Short mmCIF file of C-alpha atoms and ligand atoms in Angstrom, two decimals:
data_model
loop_
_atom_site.label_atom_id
_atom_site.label_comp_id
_atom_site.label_asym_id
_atom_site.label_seq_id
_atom_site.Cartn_x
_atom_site.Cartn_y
_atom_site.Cartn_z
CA UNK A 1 3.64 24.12 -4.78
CA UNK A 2 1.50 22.27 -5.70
CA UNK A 3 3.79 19.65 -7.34
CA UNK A 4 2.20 18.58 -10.92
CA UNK A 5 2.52 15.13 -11.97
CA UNK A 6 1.67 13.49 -15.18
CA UNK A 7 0.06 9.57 -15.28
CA UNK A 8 1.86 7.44 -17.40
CA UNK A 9 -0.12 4.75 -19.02
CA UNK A 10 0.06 2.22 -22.11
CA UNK A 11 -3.06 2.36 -23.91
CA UNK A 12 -3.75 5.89 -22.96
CA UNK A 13 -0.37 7.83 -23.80
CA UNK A 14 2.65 6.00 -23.80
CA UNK A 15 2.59 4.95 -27.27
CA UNK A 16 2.84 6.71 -30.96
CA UNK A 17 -0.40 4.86 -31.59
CA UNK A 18 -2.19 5.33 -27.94
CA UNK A 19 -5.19 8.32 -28.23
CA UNK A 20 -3.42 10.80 -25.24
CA UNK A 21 0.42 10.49 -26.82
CA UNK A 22 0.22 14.03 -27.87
CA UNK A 23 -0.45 15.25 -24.15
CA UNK A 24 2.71 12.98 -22.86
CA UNK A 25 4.59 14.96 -25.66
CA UNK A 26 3.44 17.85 -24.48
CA UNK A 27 4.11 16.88 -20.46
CA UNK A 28 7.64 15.79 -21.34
CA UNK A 29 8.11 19.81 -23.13
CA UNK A 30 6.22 21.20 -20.40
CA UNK A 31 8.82 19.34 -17.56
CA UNK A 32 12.02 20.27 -20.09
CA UNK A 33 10.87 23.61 -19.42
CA UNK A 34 10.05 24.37 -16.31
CA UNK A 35 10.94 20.95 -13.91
CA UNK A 36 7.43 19.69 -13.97
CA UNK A 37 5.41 17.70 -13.99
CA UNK A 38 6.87 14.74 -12.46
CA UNK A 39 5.91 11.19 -14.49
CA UNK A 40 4.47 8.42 -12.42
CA UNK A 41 3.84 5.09 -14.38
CA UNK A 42 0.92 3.02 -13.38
CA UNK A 43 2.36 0.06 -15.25
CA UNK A 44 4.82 -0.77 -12.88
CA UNK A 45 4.19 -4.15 -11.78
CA UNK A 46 3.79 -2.61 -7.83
CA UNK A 47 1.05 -0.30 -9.46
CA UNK A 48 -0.78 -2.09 -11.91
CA UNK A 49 -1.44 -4.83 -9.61
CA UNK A 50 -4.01 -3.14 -7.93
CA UNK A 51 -5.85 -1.37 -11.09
CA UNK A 52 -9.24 -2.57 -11.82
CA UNK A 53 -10.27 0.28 -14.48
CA UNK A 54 -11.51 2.56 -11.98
CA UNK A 55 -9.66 6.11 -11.17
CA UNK A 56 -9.76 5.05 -7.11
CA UNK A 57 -7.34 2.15 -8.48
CA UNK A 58 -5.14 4.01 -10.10
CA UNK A 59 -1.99 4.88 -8.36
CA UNK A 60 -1.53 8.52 -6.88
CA UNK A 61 1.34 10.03 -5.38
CA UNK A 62 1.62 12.53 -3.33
CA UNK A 63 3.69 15.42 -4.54
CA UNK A 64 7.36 14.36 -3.22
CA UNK A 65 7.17 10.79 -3.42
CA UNK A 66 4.36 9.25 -0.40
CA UNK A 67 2.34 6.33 -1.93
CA UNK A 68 -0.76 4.88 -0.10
CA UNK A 69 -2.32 2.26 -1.80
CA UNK A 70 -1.97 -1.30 -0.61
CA UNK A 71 -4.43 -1.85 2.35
CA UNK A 72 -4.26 -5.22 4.79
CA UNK A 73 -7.10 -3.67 7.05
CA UNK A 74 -9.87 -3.88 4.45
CA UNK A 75 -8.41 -5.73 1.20
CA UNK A 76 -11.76 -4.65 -0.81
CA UNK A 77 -10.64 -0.75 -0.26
CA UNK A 78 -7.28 -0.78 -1.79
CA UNK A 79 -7.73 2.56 -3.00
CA UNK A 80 -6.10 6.03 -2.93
CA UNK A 81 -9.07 8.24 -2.25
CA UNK A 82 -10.07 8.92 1.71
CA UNK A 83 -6.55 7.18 3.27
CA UNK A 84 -3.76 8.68 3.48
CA UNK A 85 0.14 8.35 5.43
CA UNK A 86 -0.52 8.92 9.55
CA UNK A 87 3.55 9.23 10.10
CA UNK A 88 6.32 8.12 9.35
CA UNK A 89 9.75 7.79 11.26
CA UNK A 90 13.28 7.15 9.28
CA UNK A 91 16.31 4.89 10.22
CA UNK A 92 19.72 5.91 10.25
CA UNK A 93 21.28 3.20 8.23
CA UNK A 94 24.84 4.43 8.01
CA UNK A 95 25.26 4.53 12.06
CA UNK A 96 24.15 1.12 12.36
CA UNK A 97 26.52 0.11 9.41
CA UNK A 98 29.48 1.97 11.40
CA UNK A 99 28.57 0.29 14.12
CA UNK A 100 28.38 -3.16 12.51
CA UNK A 101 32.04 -2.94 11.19
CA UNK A 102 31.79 -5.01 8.39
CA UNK A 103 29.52 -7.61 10.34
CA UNK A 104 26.93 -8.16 8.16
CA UNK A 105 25.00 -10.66 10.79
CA UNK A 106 25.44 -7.78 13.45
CA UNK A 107 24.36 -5.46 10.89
CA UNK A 108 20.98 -7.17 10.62
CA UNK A 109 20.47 -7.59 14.35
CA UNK A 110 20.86 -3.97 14.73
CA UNK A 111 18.78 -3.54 11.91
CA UNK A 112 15.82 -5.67 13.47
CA UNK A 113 16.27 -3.90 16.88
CA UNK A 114 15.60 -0.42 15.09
CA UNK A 115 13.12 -1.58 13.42
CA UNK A 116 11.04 -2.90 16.41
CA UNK A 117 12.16 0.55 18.14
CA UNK A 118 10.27 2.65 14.85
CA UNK A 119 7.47 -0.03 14.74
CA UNK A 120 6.82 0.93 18.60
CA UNK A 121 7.46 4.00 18.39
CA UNK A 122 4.70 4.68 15.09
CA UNK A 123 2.23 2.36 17.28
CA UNK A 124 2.56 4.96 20.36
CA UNK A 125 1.97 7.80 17.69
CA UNK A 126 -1.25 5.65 16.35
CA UNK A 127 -2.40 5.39 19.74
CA UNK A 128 -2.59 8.77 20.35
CA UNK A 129 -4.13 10.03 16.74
CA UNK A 130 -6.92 6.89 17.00
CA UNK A 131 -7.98 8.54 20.42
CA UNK A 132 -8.70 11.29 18.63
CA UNK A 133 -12.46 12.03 18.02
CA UNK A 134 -14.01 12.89 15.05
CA UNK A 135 -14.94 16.78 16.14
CA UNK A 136 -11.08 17.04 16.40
CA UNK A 137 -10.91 16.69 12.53
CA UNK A 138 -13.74 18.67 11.57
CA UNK A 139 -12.84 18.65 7.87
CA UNK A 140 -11.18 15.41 7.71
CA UNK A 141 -13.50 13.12 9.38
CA UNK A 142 -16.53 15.68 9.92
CA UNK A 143 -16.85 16.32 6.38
CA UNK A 144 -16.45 12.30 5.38
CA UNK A 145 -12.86 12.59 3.44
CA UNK A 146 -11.59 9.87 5.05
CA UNK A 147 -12.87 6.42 4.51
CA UNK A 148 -16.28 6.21 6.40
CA UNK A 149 -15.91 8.78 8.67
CA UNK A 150 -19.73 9.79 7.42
CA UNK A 151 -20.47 6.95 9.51
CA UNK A 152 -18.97 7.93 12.57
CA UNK A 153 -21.01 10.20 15.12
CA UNK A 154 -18.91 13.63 16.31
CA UNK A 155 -18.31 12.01 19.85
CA UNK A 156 -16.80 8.98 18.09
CA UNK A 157 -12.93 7.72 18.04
CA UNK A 158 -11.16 8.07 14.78
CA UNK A 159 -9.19 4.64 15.42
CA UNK A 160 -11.38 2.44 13.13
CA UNK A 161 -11.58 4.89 10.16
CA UNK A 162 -7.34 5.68 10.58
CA UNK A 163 -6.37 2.09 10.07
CA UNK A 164 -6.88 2.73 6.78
CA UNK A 165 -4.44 4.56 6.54
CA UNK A 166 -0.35 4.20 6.80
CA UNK A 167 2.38 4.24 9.47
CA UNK A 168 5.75 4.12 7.21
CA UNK A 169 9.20 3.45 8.30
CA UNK A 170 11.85 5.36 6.19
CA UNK A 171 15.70 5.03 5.79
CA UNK A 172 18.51 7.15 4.32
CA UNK A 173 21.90 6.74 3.47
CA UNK A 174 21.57 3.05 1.75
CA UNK A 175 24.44 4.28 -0.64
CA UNK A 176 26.88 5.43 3.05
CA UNK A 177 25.50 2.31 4.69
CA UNK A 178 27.27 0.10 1.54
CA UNK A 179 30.23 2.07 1.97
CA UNK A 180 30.70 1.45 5.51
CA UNK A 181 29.91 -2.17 4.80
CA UNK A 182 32.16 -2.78 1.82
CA UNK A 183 34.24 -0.32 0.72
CA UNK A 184 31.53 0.76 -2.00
CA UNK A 185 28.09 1.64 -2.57
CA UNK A 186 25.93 0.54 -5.66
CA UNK A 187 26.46 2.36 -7.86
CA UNK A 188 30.03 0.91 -7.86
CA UNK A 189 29.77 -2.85 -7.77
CA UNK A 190 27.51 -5.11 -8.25
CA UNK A 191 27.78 -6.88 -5.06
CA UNK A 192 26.82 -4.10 -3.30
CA UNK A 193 24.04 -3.70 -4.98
CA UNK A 194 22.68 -7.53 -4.21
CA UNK A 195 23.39 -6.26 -0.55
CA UNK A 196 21.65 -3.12 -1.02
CA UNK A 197 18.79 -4.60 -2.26
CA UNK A 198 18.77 -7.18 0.52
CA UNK A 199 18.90 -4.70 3.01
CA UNK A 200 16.12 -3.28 1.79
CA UNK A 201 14.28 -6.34 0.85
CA UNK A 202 14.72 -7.17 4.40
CA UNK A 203 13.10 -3.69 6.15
CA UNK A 204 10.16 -4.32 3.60
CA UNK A 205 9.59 -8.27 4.52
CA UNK A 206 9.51 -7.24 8.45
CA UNK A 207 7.39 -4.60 7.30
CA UNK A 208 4.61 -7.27 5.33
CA UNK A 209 4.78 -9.32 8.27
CA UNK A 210 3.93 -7.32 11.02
CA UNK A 211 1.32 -5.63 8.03
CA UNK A 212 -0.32 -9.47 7.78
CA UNK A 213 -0.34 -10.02 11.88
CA UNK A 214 -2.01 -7.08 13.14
CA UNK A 215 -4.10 -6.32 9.98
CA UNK A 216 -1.94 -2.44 10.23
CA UNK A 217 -0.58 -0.80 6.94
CA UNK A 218 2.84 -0.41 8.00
CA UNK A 219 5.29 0.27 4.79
CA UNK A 220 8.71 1.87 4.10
CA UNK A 221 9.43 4.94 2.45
CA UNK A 222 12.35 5.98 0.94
CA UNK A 223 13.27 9.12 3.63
CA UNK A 224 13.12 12.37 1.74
CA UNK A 225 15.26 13.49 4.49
CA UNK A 226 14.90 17.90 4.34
CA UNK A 227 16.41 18.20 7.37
CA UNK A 228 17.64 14.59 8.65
CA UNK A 229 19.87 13.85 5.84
CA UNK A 230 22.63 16.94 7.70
CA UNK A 231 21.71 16.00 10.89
CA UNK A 232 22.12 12.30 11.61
CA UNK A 233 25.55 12.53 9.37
CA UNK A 234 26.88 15.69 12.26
CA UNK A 235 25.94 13.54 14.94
CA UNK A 236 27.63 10.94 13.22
CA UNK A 237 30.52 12.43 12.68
CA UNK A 238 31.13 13.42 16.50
CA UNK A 239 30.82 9.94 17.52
CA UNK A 240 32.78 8.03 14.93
CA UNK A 241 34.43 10.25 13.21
CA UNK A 242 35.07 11.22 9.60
CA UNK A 243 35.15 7.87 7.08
CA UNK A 244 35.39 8.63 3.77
CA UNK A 245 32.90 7.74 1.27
CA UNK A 246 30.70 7.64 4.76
CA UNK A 247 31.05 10.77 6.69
CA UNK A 248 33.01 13.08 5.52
CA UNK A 249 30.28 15.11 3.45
CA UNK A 250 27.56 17.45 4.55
CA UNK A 251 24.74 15.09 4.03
CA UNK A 252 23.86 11.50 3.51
CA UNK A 253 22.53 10.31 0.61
CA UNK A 254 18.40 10.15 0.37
CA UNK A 255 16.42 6.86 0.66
CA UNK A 256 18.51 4.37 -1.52
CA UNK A 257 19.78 6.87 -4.43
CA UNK A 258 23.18 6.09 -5.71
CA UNK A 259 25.39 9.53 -4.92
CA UNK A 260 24.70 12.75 -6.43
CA UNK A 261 28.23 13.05 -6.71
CA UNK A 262 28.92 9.66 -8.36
CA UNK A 263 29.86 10.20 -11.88
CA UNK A 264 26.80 7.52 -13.81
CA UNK A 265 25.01 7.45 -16.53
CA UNK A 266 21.41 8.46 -16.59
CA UNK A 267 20.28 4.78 -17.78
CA UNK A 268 22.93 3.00 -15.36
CA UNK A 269 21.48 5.40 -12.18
CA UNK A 270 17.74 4.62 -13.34
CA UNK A 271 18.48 0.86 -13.80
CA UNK A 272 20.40 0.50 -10.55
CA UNK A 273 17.90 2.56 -8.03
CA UNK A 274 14.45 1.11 -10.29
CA UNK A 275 14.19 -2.27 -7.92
CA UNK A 276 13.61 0.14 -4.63
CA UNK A 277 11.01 1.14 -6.37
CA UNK A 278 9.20 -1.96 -6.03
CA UNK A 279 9.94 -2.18 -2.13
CA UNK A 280 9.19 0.73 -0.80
CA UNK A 281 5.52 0.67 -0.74
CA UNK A 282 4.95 3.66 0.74
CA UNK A 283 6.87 5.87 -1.36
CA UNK A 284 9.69 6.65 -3.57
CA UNK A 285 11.35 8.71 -6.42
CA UNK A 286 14.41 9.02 -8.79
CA UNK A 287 15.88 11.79 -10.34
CA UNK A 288 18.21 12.79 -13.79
CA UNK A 289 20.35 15.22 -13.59
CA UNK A 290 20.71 16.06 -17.12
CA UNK A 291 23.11 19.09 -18.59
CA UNK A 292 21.99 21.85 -21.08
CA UNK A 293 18.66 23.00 -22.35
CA UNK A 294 16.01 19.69 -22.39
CA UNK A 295 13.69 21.21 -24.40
CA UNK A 296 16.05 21.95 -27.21
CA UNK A 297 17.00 18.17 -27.00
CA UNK A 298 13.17 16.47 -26.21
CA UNK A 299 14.79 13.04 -27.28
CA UNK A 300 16.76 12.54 -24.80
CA UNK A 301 14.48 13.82 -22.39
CA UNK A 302 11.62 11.20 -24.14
CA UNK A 303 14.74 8.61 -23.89
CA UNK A 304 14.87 9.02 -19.88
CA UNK A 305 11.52 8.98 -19.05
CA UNK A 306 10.57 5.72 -21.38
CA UNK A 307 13.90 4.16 -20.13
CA UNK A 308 12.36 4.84 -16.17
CA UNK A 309 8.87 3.06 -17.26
CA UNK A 310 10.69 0.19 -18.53
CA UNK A 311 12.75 -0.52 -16.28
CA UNK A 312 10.44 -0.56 -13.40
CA UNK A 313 10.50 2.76 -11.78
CA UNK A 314 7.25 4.09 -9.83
CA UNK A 315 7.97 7.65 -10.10
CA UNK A 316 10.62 10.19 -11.28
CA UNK A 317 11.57 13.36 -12.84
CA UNK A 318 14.16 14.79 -14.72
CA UNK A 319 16.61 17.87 -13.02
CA UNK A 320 17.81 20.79 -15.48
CA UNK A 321 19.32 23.77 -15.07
CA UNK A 322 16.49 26.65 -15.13
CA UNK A 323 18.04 30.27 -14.59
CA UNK A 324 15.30 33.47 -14.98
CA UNK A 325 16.39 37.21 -15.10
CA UNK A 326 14.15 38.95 -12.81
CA UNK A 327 14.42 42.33 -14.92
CA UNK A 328 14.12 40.93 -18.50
CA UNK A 329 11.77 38.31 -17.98
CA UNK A 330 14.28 35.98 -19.79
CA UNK A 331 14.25 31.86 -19.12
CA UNK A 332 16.66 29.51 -19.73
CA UNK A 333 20.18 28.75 -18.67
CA UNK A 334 22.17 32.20 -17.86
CA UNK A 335 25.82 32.18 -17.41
CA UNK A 336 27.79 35.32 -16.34
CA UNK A 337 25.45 37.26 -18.88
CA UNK A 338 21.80 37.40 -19.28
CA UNK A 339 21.68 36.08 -23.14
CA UNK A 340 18.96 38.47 -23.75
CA UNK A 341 19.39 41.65 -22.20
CA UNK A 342 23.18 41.46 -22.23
CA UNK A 343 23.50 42.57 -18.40
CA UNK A 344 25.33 41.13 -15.55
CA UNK A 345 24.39 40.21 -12.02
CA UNK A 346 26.40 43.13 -11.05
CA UNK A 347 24.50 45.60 -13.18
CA UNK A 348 20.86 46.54 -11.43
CA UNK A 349 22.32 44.87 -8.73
CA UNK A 350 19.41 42.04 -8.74
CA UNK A 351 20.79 38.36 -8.61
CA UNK A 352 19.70 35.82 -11.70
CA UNK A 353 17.25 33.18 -10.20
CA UNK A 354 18.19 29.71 -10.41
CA UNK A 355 15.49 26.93 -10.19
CA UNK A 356 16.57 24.14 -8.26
CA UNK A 357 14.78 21.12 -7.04
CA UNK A 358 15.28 20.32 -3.78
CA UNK A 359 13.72 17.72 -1.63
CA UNK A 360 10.89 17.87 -4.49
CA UNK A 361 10.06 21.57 -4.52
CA UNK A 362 11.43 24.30 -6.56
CA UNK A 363 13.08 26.82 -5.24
CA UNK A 364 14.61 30.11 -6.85
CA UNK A 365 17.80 30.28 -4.09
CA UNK A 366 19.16 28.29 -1.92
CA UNK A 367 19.26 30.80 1.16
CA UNK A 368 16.81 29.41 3.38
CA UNK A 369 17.68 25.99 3.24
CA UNK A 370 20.13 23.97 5.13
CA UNK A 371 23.86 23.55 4.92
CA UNK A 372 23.36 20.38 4.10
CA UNK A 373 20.93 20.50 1.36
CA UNK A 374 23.21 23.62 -0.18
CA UNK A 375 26.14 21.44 -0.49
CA UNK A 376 24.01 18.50 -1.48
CA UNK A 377 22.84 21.34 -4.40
CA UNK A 378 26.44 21.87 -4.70
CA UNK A 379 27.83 18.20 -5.37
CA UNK A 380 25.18 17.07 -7.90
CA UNK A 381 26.67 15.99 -11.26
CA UNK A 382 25.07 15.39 -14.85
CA UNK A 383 24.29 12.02 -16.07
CA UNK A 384 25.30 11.65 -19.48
CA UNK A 385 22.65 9.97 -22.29
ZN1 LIG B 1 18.11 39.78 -19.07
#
């Protein structure tokens, strides 16, 4: 913490010629580095659309990947500052996939019923936050964060002030769901991709219309999934079974990423997963894995980042290896021997750290996380230039 993220922008630093470039340059070093800052890109047709010049219109997401910005209650306010996400629950989209056996009308039946089910079930959580009264949130609403909360009295309800905010419906396992559809997910065919993006086009157009008939900001998020991505595949994999290319690894895959495993290149990964970005309103992100030192190759690194703002992608970052030695103070990638001091893991008996992203934040081991995540860690592979 806290995540750092950098605003891309024509006109202010994404060109030679714009006045900021240098500070993109640096950004770009700065994440080949050390992992961050992330790159969010306000010209993405999803973003820009609501950008009127002002810094409340620009987009702003929240460190992992939540986005709050569209806003059906009160179309004047469709801004980021005092709103925010009230909750958000995720779908398990290979069970209903399984389920479907290869159906694709059952699939979206199921689909719809789960939908309704989250819908209710983020309504009954509403309920209960709008009750709420504004002493309960002392900072929030007593201090006037949220959006005209300074108007409410300390006796008042919340409700009116909290519809501007968002209840989100998430999913994971898009690339397991494909898989258990037909045969492969999309970062393997092209038809599965058209499906993919259906599938999704199809949670987000339920979404809009409930959104437009009860004047509520409900959107889907792409499910960063810490701890659901090992669960729902173990409970899974009691009930059906182990189907490859489905079930039969620690975790399923987050939001609608193609595989960590799946050997791709970093343009073909960014090209394929860039259209979620424009239909899951309510938050998203795509990673590069990319091998070696960055910042001994900023190119490339310049190369991905450019290549996610034109093709349409919201928000991303760039994965790297970053090792430390804890007793030399050295940084970069360590192998079996510490490059500068010449000493092993063995000698002074103190591991090498190794930066990892997961789920968004850094962390220097992998010890307190889950199995899941660890062999999630494990599996990743580099995406070649
Ligand atoms: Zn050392």
């Amino acid at each position: 913490f806290p995540v750092q993220i950098f605003r891309v922008k024509e006109g202010v630093n994404y060109n030679p010629e714009d006045p900021n470039y240098d500070l993109f340059k640096l950004a770009m070093h700065c994440s080949a580095k050390r992992l961050f800052p992330n790159f969010s890109f306000l010209d993405a047709p999803f973003n820009i659309q609501y950008y009127q010049g002002t810094p409340e219109t620009e987009i702003a997401y929240m460190v992992c990947r939540t986005r709050v910005m569209g806003n059906v209650y009160d179309p004047d306010r469709e801004v980021t500052p005092g709103r925010g996400n009230l909750s958000f629950t995720s779908i398990n989209l290979p069970r209903l996939a399984i389920r479907s056996k290869g159906d694709l009308d059952l699939f979206f039946d199921l689909l719809d019923a789960k939908l309704a089910l989250t819908v209710g079930q983020l309504d009954e959580r509403f309920e209960i936050q709008a009750r709420k009264k504004v002493y309960n949130a002392p900072f929030l609403m007593g201090q006037g964060v949220w959006i005209d909360s300074e108007k409410l009295a300390p006796g008042d309800e919340q409700r009116e002030v909290l519809k501007h905010g968002t209840l989100s419906v998430g999913f994971i396992g898009l690339a397991e769901a494909l898989v258990a559809l037909t045969g492969q997910h999309h970062g393997q065919s092209q038809a599965s991709q058209n499906l993919g993006l259906e599938i999704i086009g199809h949670m987000r157009g339920y979404l809009d219309r409930l959104s437009a008939e009860r004047k509520m900001n409900y959107g889907l998020i792409a499910t960063p999934a810490e701890g659901l991505s090992g669960r729902f595949v173990r409970m899974d994999r009691a009930r059906y079974g182990s189907i490859e290319g489905v079930t039969d690894r620690d975790y399923y895959t987050n939001g609608f990423h193609v595989p960590v495993y799946y050997d791709i290149s970093a343009f073909d990964k960014i090209e394929i997963e860039a259209p979620y970005h424009a239909l899951t309103n309510a938050g998203h992100i795509s990673y590069v894995e990319l091998d070696g030192d960055p910042s001994e190759n900023l190119e490339a690194f310049e190369a991905v980042i450019r290549h996610m703002k034109d093709s349409g992608i919201g928000y991303g970052s760039v994965n790297h290896p970053v090792d430390r030695d804890p007793v030399c103070g050295y940084n970069g990638i360590i192998g079996d021997v510490c490059p500068k001091c010449g000493r092993t893991e063995e000698e002074h008996g103190m591991a090498f750290e190794r930066i990892r992203r997961i789920t968004g934040y850094l962390v220097g081991t992998l010890d307190r996380f889950n199995d899941a995540k660890r062999a999630e860690e494990a599996d990743r592979v580099k995406h070649q230039m």
